[in-house]
Coordinates of C-alpha atoms in Angstrom, one line a residue:
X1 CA 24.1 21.7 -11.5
X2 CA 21.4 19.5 -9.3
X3 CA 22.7 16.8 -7.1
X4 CA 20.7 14.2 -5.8
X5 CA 21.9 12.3 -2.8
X6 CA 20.0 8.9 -1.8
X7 CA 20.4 6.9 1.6
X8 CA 18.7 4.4 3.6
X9 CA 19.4 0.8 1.4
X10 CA 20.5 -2.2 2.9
X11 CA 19.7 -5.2 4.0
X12 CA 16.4 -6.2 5.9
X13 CA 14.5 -9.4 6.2
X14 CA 11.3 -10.0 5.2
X15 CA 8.5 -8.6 6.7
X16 CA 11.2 -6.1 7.9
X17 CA 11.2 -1.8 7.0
X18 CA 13.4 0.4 5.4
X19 CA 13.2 4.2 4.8
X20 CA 14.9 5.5 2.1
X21 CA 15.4 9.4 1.2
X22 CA 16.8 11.5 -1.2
X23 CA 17.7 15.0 -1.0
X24 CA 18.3 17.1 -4.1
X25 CA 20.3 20.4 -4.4
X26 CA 21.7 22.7 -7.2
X27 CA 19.8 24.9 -9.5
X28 CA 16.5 23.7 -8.9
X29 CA 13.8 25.4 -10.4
X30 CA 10.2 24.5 -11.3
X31 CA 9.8 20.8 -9.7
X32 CA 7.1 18.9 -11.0
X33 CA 7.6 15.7 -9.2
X34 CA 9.8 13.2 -7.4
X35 CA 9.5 9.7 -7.0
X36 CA 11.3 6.0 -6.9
X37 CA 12.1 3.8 -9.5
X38 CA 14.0 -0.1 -9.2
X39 CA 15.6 -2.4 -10.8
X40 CA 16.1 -5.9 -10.4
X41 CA 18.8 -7.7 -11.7
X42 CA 17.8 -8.8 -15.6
X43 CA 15.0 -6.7 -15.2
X44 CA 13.5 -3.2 -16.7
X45 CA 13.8 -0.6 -14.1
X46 CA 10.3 0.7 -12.6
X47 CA 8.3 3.3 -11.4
X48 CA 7.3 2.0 -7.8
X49 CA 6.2 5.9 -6.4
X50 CA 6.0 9.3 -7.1
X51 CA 4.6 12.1 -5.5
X52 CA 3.8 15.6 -7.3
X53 CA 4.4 19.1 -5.7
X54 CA 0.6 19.7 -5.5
X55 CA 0.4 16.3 -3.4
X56 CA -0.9 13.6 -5.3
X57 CA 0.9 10.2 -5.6
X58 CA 1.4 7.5 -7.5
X59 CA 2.1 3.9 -6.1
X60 CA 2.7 0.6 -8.3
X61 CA 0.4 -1.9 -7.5
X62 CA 3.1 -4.2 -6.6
X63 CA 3.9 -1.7 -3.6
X64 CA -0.1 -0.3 -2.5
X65 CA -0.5 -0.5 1.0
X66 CA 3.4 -1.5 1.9
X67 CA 5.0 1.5 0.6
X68 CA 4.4 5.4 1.5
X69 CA 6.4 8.3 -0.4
X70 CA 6.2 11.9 1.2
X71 CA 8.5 15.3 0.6
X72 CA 9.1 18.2 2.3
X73 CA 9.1 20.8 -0.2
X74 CA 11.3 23.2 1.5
X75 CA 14.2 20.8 1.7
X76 CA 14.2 19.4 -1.9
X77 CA 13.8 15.6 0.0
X78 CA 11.5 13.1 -0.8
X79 CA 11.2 9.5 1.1
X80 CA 10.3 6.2 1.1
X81 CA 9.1 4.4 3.8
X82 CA 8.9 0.4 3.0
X83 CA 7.3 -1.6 5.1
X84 CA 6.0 -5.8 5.1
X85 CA 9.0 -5.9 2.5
X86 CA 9.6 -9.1 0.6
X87 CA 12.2 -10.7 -1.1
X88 CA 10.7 -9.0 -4.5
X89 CA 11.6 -6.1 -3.5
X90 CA 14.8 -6.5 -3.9
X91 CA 16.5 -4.0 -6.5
X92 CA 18.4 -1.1 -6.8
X93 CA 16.4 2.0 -5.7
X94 CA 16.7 5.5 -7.5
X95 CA 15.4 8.9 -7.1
X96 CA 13.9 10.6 -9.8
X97 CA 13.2 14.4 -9.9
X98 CA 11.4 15.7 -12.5
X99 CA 11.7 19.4 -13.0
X100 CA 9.8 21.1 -16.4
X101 CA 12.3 21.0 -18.3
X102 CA 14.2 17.9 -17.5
X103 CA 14.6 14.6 -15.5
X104 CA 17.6 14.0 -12.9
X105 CA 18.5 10.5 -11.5
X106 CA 20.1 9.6 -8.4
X107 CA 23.1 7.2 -7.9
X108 CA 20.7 4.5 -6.6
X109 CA 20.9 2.4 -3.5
X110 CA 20.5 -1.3 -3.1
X111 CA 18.0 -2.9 -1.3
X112 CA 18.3 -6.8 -0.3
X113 CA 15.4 -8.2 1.3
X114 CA 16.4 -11.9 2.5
X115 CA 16.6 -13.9 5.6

């Protein structure tokens, strides 16, 4: 069973920083890839980062330049560290880790940007 655990939401004005992470453990075998995804209320959820284990990333051009995803491979954790953020940015934040053979979500963790 994989478990991924997320932290570091809450609420921040704008212009402020956050830094979320989330650590995954279980039967973890093969990773491809982690990254974030939100969702706003009455909106589609989106890819905003990803990062593969090779290194490469992936930022939505929304997020370029504001937002930085890293991982440390031997702990299973990947983070993202927000900064300039904007009310926009306000959503629900999950985890996604992408192993070969399947996808696993986290919980989520809200993010409120507003003064």
């Amino acid at each position: 069973q994989v478990q991924l655990v997320e932290s570091g939401g809450g609420l921040v004005q704008p212009g402020g920083s956050l830094r979320l992470s989330c650590a995954a453990s279980g039967n973890i075998f093969s990773i491809y890839a982690m990254g974030w995804y939100r969702q706003a209320p009455g909106k589609q959820r989106e890819r905003v980062a990803g990062i593969t284990t090779g290194g490469s990333t992936y930022y939505a051009d929304s997020v370029k330049g504001r937002f930085t995803i890293s991982r440390e491979n031997a702990k299973n954790t990947v983070y993202l560290q927000m900064n300039s953020l904007k009310p926009e940015d306000t959503a629900v934040y999950y985890c996604k880790l992408s192993l070969t053979y399947r996808d696993y979500w986290g919980q989520g963790t809200q993010v409120t940007v507003s003064s």
